[in-house]
XYZ file of N, CA and C in Angstrom:
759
model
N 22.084 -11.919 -5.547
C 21.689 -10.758 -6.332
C 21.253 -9.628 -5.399
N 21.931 -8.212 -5.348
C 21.799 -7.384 -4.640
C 19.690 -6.692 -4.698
N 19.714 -6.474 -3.779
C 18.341 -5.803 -3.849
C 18.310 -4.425 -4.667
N 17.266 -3.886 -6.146
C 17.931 -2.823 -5.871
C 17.241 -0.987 -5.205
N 17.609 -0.434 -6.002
C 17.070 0.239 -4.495
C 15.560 1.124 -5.617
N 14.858 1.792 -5.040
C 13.615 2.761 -5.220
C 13.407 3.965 -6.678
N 14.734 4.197 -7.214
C 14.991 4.985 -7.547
C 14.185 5.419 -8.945
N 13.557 4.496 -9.589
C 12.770 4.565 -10.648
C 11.305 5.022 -10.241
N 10.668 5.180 -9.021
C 9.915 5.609 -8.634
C 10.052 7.088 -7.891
N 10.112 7.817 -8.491
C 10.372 9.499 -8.168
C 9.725 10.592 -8.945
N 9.960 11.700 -8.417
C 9.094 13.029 -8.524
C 10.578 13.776 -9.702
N 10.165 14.179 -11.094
C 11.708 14.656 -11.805
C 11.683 16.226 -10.909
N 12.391 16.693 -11.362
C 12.543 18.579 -10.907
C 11.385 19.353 -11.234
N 11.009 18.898 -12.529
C 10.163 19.572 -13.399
C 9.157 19.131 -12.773
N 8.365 17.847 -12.310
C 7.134 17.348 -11.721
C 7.268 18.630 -9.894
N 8.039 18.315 -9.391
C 7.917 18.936 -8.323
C 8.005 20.332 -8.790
N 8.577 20.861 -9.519
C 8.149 22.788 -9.308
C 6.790 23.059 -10.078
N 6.098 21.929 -10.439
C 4.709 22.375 -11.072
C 3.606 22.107 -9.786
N 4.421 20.780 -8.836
C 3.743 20.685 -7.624
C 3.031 22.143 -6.631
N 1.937 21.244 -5.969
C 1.845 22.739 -5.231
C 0.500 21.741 -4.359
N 1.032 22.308 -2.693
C 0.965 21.446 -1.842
C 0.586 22.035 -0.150
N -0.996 21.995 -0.315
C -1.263 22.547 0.729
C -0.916 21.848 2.228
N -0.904 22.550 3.415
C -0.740 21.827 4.782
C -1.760 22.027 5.498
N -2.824 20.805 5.910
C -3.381 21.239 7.123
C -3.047 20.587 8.520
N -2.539 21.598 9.332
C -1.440 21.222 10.288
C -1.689 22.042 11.465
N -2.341 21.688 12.982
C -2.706 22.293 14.214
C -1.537 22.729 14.511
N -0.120 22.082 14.457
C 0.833 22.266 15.315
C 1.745 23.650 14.313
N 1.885 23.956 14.770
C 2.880 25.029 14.422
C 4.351 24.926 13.689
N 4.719 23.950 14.980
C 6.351 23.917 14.494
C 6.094 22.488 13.187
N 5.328 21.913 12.677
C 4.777 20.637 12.207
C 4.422 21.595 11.129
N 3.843 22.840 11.195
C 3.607 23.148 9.903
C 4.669 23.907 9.403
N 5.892 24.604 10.117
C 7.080 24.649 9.504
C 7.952 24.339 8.941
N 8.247 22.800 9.862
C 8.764 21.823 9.895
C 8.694 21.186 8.432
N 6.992 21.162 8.099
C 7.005 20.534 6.487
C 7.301 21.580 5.710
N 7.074 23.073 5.817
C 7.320 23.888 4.710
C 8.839 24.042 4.277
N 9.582 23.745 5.487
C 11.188 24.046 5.041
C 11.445 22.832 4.431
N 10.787 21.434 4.525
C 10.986 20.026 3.764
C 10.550 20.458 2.157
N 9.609 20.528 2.358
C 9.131 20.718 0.892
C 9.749 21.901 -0.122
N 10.776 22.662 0.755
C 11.076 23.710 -0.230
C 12.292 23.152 -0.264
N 13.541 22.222 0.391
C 14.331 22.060 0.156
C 14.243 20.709 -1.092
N 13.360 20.417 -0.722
C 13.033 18.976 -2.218
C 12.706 19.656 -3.193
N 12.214 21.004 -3.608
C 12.103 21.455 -4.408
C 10.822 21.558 -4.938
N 9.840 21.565 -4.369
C 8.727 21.906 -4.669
C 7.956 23.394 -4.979
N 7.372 23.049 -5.887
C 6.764 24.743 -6.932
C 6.267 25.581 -5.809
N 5.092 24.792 -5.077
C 4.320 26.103 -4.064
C 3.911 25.093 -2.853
N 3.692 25.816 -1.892
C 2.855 25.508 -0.865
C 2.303 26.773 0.359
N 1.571 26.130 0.894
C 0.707 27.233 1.555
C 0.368 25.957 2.967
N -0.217 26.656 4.278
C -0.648 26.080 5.202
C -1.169 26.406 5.900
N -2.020 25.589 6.483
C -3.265 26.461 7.325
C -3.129 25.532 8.728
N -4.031 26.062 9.830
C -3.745 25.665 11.292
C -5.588 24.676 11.663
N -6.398 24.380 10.318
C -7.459 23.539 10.279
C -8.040 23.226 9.089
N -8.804 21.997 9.620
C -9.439 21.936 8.563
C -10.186 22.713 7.759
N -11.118 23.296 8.350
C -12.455 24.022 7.763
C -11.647 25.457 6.616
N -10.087 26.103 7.744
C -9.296 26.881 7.416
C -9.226 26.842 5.890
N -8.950 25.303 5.721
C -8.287 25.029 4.109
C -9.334 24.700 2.931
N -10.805 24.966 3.597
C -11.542 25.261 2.439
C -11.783 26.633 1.831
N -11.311 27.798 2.654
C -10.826 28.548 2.340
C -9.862 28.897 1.086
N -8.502 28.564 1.741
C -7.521 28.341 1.024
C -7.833 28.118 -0.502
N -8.223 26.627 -0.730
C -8.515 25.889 -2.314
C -9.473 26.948 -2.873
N -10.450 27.963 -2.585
C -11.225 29.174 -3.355
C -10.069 30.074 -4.034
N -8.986 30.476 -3.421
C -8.078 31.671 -3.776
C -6.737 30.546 -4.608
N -7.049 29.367 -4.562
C -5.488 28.861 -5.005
C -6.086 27.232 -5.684
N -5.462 27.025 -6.489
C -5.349 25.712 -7.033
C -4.189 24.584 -6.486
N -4.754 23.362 -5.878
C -3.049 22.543 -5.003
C -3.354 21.519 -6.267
N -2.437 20.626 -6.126
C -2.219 19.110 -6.704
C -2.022 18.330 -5.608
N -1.631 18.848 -4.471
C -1.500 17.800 -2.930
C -1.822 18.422 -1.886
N -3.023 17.630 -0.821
C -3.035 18.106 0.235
C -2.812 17.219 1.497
N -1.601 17.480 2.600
C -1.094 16.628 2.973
C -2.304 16.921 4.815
N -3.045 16.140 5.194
C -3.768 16.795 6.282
C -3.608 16.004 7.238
N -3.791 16.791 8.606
C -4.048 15.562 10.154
C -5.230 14.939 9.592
N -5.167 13.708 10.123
C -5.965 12.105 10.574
C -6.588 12.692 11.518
N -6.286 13.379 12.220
C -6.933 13.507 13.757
C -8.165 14.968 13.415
N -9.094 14.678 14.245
C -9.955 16.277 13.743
C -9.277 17.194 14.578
N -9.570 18.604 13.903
C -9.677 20.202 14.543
C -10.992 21.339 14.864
N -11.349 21.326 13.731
C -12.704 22.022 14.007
C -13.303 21.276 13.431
N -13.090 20.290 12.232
C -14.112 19.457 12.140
C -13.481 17.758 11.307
N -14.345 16.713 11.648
C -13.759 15.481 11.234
C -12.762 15.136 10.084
N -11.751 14.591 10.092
C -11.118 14.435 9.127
C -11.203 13.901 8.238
N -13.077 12.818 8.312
C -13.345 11.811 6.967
C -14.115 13.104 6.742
N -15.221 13.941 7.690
C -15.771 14.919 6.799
C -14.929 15.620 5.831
N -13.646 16.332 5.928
C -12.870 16.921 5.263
C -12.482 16.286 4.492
N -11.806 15.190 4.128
C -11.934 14.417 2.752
C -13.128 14.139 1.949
N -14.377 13.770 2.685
C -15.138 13.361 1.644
C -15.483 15.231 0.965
N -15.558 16.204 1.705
C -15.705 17.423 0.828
C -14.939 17.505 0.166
N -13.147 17.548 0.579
C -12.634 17.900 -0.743
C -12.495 17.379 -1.610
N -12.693 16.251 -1.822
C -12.544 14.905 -3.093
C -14.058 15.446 -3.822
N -14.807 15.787 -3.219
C -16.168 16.156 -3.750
C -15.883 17.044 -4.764
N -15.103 18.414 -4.309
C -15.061 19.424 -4.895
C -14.121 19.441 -6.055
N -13.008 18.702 -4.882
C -11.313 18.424 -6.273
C -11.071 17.232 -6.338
N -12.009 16.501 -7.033
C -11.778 15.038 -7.135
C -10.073 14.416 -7.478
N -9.610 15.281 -8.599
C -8.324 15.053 -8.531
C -7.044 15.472 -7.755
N -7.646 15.893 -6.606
C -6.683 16.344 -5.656
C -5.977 15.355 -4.972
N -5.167 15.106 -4.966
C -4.022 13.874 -4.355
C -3.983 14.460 -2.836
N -4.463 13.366 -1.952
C -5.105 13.622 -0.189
C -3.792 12.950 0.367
N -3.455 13.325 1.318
C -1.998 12.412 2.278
C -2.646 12.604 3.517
N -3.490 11.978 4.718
C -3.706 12.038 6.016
C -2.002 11.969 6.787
N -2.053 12.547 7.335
C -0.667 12.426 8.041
C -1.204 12.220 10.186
N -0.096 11.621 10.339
C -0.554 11.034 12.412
C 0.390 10.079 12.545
N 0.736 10.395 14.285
C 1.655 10.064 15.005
C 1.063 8.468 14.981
N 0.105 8.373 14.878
C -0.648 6.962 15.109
C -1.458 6.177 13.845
N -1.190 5.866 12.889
C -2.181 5.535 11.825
C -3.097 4.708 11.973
N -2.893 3.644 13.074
C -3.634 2.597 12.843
C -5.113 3.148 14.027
N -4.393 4.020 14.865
C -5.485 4.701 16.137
C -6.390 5.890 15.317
N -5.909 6.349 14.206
C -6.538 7.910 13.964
C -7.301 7.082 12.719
N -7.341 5.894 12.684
C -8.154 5.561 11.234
C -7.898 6.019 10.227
N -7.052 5.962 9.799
C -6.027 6.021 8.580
C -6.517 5.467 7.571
N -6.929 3.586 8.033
C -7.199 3.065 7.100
C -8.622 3.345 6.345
N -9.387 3.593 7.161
C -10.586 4.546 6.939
C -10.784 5.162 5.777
N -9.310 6.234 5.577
C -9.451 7.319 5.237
C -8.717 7.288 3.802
N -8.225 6.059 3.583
C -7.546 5.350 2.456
C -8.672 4.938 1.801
N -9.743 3.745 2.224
C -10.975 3.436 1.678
C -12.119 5.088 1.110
N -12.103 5.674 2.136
C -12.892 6.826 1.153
C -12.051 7.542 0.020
N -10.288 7.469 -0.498
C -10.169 7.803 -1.449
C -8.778 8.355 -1.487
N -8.427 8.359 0.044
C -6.630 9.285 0.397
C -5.734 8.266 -0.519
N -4.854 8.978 -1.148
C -3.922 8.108 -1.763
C -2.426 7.704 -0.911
N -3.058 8.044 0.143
C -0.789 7.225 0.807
C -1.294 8.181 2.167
N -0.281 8.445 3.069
C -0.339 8.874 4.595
C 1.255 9.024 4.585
N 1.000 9.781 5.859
C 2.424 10.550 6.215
C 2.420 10.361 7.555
N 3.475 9.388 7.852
C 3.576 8.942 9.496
C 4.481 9.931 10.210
N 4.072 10.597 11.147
C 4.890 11.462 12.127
C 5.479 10.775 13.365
N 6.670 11.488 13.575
C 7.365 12.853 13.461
C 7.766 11.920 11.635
N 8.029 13.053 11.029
C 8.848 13.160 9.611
C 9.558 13.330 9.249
N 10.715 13.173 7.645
C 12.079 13.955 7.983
C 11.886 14.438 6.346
N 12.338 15.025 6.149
C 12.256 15.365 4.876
C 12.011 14.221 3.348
N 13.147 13.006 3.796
C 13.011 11.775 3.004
C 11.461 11.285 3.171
N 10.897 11.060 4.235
C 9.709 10.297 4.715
C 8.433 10.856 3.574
N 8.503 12.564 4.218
C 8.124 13.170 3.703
C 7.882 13.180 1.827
N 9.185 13.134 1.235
C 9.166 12.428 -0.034
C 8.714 11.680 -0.580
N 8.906 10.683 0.067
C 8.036 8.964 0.183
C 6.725 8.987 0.012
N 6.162 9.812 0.861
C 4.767 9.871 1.286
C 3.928 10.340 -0.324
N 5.061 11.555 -0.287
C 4.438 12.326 -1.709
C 4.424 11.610 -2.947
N 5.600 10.693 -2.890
C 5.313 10.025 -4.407
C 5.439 9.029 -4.684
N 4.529 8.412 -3.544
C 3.849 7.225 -3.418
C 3.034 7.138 -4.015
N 1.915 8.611 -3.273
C 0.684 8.771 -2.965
C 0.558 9.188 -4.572
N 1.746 9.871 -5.639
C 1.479 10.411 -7.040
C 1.526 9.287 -7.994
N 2.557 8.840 -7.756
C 3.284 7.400 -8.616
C 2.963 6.003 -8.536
N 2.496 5.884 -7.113
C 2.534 4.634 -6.518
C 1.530 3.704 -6.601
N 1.241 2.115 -6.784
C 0.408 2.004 -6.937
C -0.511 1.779 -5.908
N -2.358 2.047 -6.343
C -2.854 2.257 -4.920
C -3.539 0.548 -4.834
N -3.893 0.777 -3.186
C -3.972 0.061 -2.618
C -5.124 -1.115 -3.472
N -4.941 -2.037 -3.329
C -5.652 -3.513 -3.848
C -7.396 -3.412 -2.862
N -8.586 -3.665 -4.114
C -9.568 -3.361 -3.850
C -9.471 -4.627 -2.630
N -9.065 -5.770 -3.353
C -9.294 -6.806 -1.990
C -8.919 -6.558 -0.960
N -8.183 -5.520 -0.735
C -8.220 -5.223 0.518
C -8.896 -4.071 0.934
N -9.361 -3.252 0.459
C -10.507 -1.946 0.631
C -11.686 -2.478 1.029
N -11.608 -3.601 0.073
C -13.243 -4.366 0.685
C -13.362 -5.449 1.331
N -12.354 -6.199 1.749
C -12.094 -7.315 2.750
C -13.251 -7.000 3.888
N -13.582 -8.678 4.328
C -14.352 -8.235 5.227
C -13.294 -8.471 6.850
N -12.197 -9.755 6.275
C -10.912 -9.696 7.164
C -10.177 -9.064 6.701
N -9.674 -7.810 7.358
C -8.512 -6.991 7.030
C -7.587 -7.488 7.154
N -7.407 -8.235 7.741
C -5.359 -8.617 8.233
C -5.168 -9.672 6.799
N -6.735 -10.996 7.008
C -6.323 -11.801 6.128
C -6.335 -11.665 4.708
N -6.474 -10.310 4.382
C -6.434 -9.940 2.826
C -5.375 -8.839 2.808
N -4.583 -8.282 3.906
C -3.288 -7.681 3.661
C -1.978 -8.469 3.829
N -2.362 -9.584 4.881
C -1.349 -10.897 4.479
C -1.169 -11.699 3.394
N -2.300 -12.038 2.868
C -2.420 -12.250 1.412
C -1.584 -11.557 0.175
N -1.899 -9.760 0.071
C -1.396 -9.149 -0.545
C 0.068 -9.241 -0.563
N 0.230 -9.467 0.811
C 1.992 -9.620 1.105
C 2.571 -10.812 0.740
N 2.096 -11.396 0.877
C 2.698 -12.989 0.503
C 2.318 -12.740 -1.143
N 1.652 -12.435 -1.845
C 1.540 -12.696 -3.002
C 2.631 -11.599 -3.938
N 2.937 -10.435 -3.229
C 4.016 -9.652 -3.434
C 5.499 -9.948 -3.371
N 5.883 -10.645 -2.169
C 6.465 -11.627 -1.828
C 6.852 -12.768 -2.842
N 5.990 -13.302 -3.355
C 5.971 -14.555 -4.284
C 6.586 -13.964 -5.326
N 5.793 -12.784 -6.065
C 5.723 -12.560 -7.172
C 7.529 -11.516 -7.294
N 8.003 -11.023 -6.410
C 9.081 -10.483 -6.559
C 10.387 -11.216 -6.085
N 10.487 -12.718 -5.638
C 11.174 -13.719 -5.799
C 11.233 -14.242 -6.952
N 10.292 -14.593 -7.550
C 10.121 -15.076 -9.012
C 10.557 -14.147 -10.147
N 10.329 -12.908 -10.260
C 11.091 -11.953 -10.808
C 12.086 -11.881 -10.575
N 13.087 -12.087 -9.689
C 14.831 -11.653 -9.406
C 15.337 -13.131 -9.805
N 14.181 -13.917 -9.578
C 15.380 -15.431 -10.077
C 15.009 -15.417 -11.146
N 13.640 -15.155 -12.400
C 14.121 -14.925 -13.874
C 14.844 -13.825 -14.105
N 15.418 -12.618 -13.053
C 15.937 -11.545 -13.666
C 17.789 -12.114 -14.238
N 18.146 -13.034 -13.327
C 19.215 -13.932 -13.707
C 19.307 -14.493 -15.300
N 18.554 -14.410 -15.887
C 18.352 -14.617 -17.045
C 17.938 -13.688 -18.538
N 16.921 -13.383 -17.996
C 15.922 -12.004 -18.774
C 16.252 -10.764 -18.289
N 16.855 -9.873 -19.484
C 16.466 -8.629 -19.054
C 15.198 -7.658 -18.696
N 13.950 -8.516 -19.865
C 12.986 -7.769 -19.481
C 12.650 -7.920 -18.110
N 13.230 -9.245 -17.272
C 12.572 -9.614 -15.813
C 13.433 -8.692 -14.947
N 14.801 -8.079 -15.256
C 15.505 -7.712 -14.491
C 14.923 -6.029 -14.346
N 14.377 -5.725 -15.094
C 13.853 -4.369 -15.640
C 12.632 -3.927 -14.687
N 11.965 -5.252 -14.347
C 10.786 -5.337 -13.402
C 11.291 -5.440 -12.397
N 12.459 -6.026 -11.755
C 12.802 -5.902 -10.409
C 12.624 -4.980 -9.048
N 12.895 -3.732 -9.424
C 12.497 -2.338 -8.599
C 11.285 -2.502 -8.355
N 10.359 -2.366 -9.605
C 9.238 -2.328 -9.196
C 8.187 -3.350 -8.085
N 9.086 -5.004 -8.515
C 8.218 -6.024 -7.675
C 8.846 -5.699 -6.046
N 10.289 -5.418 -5.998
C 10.860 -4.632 -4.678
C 9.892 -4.032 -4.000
N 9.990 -2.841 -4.631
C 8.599 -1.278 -4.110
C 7.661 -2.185 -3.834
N 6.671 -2.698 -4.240
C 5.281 -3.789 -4.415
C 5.918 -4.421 -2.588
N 6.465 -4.875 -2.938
C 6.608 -5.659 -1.703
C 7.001 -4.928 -0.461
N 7.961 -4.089 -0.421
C 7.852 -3.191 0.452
C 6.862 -2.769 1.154
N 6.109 -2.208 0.256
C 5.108 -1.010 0.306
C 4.087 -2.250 1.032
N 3.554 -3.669 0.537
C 2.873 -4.244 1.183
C 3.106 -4.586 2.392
N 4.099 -4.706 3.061
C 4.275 -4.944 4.054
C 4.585 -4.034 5.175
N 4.670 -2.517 4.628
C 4.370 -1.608 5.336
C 3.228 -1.032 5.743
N 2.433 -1.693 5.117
C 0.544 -1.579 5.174
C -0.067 -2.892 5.971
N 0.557 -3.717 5.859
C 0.255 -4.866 6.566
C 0.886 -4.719 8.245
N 1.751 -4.199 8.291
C 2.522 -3.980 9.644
C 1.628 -2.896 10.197
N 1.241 -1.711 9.498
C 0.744 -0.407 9.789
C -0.802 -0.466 10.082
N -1.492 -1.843 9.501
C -3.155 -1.706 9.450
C -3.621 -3.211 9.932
N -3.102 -3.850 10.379
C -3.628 -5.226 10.661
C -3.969 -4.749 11.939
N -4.951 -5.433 12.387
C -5.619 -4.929 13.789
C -5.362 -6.032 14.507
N -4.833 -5.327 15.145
C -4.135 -6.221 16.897
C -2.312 -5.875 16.795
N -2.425 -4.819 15.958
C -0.623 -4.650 16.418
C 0.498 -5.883 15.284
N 1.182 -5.770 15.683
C 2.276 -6.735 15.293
C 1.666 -8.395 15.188
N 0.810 -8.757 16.619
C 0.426 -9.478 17.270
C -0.364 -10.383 16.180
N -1.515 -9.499 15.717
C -2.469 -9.649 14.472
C -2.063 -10.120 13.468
N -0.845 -9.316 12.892
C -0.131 -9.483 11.552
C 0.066 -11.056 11.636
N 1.037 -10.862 12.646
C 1.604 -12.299 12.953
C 0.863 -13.662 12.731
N -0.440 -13.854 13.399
C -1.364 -14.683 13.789
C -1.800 -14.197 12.330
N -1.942 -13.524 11.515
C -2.669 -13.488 10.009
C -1.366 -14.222 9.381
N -0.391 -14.452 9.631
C 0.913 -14.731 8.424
C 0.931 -16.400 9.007
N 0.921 -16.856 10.457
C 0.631 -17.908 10.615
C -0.237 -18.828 10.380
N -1.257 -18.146 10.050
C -2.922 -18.766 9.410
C -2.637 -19.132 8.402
N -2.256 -17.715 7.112
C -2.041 -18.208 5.850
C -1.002 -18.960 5.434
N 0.058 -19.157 6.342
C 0.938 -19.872 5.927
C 0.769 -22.022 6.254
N -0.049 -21.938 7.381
C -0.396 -23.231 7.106
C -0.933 -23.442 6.477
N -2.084 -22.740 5.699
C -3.173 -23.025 4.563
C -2.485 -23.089 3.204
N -1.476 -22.241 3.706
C -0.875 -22.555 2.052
C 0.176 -24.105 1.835
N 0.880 -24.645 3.182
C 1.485 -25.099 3.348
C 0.516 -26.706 2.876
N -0.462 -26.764 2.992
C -1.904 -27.990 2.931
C -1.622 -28.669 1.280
N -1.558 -27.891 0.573
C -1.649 -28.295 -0.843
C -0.598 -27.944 -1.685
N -0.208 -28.900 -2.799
C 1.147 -28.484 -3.549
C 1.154 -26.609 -3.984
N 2.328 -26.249 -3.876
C 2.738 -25.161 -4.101
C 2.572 -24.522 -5.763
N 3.004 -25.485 -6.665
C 3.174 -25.036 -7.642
C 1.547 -25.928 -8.578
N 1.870 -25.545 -9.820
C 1.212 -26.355 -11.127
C 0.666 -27.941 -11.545
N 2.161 -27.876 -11.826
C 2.652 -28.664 -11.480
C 2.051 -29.927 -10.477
N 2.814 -29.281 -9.188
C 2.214 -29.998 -7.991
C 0.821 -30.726 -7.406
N 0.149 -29.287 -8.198
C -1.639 -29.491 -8.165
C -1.729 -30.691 -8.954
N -1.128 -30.788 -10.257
C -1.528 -31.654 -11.261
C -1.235 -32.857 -10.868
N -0.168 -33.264 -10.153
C 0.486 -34.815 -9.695
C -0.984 -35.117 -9.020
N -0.911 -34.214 -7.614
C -1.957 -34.530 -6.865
C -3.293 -34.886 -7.391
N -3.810 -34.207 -8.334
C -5.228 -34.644 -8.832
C -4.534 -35.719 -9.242
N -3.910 -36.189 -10.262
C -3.424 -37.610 -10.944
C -3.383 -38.844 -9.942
N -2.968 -37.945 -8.676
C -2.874 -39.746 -8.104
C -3.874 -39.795 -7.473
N -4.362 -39.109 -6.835
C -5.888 -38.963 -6.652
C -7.077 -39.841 -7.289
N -6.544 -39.307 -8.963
C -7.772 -39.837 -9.874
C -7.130 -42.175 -10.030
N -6.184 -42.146 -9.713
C -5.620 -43.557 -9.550
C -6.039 -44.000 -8.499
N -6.310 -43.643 -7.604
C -6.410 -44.176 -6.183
C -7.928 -44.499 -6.485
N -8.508 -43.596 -6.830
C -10.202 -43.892 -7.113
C -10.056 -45.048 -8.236
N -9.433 -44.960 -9.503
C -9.831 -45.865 -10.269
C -9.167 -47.306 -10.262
N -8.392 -47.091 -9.195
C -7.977 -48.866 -8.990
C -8.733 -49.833 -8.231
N -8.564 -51.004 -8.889
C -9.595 -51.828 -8.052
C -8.825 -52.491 -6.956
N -10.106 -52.552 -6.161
C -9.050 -53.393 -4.699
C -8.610 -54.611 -4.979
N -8.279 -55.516 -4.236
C -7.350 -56.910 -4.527
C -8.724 -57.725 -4.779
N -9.507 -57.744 -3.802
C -10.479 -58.404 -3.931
C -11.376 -58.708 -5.625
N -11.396 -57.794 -5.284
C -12.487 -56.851 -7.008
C -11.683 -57.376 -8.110
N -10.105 -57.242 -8.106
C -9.108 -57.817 -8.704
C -9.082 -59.220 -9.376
N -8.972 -59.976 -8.593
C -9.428 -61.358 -7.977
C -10.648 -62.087 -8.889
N -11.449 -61.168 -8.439
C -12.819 -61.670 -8.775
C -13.229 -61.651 -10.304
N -12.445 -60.614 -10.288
C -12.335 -59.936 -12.557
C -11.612 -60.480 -13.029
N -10.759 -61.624 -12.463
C -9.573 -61.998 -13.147
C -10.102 -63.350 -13.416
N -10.816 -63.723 -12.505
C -11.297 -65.645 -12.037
C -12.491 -65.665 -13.122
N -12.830 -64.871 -13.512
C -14.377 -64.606 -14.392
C -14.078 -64.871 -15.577
C-alpha cells in the first residue's frame, strides 16, 4: 500500500490571502529571501524588520496572524521576545526560525508556547511546511513539554506514532473510515520523528541510544492484549499448581 502523501494538511488560497506574516530577520538577504517565498505562495501581507525589539514596533501600527523570528538574540533574547509577544497577542502563531535548532534552544522556545520552527537555509516549500504546521498541525504532546527525559518521551511519541499509523494502513485495507485516517497517522509520524531527530540531546547518537532503550523494554513483555492476558494466565497456573510432592501427599490422604 503506497504511502500517501501530505496534501490534506494545507493553507486554501483564501486562508493564505487573509494571512499576514511578520519577519524578524538580522540578515538581509534572509529577510528577502522569505518575502519573495511568501508572496509567491500567496500570502495576504507581510512586513519585516532587522530585530527583535524592531517588531514591537511593527505589531502597534499593524495586526499579523504569524510571526516567523530568529532563535538566536539581536538586541534582545529570543525567549524574552516570545514571552512579550504571546503576552500581548496571545493568539499570534510564533515560528522561531535557525540554522541550528537543537543549539539556539528551539526546544525551549516550543515549551513557552512557539507553535512549529523554521530550519535554515529555507526554500519556499520548507517555508510552507513550517507555516502550516505551526496553523494546522497538531502541537506538540504535553508528555513531552514536560518530560523530565527528553529523548525518552520523544522516542516514545515516535514509536507510539509509528504503532498507531501501521495499524491504520493495515485496517485501511479494509475500512474506509481507516483509510480516510491514513494521511493524517502519516503526518503524526513524520512530524514525530522529525522532532525526535531535531531535539533529542546528544545528536543522532541520543536518539539512537533512546530507540535502543525503548525498544528492549518493549521487547520484555507480550506486545499485544491478548499476549498480556496468556501471560498473566499462565502465571496465575504456575502459582496455583501443586508440586508433585504436595500432589502425592493430597492424593494418599
Amino acid at each position: 500500500m503506497p504511502l500517501p502523501d501530505d496534501s490534506q494538511l494545507a493553507l486554501t488560497p483564501a486562508e493564505r490571502a487573509k494571512a499576514t506574516v511578520l519577519i524578524v530577520e538580522s540578515e538581509p538577504n534572509d529577510r528577502n529571501n522569505m518575502r519573495n517565498a511568501l508572496k509567491s505562495l500567496g500570502y495576504g501581507g507581510f512586513s519585516d524588520v532587522p530585530s527583535h525589539a524592531a517588531a514591537f514596533e511593527k505589531v502597534q501600527d499593524r495586526k499579523f496572524t504569524h510571526v516567523i523570528f530568529e532563535a538566536k538574540k539581536t538586541n534582545m533574547p529570543a525567549k524574552d521576545f516570545l514571552h512579550q509577544m504571546l503576552e500581548q497577542f496571545p493568539s499570534i502563531i510564533a515560528i522561531p526560525s535557525s540554522y541550528e535548532p537543537s543549539v539556539d534552544d528551539v526546544f525551549d522556545l516550543l515549551i513557552m508556547g512557539a507553535k512549529g520552527y523554521l530550519v535554515k537555509p529555507f526554500t519556499a516549500d520548507t517555508l510552507e511546511d513550517a507555516i502550516v504546521n505551526a496553523t494546522k498541525g497538531e502541537p506538540m504532546s504535553p508528555a513531552v513539554l514536560n518530560a523530565k527525559d527528553r529523548n525518552e518521551a520523544l522516542v516514545a511519541i515516535l514509536m507510539a506514532s509509528l504503532d498507531k499509523a501501521a495499524t491504520t494502513m493495515r485496517q485501511a485495507l479494509q475500512f474506509e473510515t481507516a483509510r480516510r485516517e491514513v494521511p493524517r497517522m502519516v503526518r503524526n509520524m513524520k512530524r514525530s520523528a522529525e522532532l525526535a531527530k531535531t531535539f533529542c540531546k546528544g545528536g543522532d547518537e541520543g536518539m539512537l541510544d533512546a530507540l535502543e532503550k525503548f525498544c528492549i523494554e518493549r521487547s520484555k513483555g507480550p506486545a499485544t492484549r491478548l499476549g498480556r492476558l496468556r501471560k498473566r494466565l499462565k502465571t496465575t497456573r504456575a502459582v496455583d499448581e501443586p508440586e508433585d510432592g504436595q500432589e502425592a501427599e493430597a492424593t494418599g490422604s
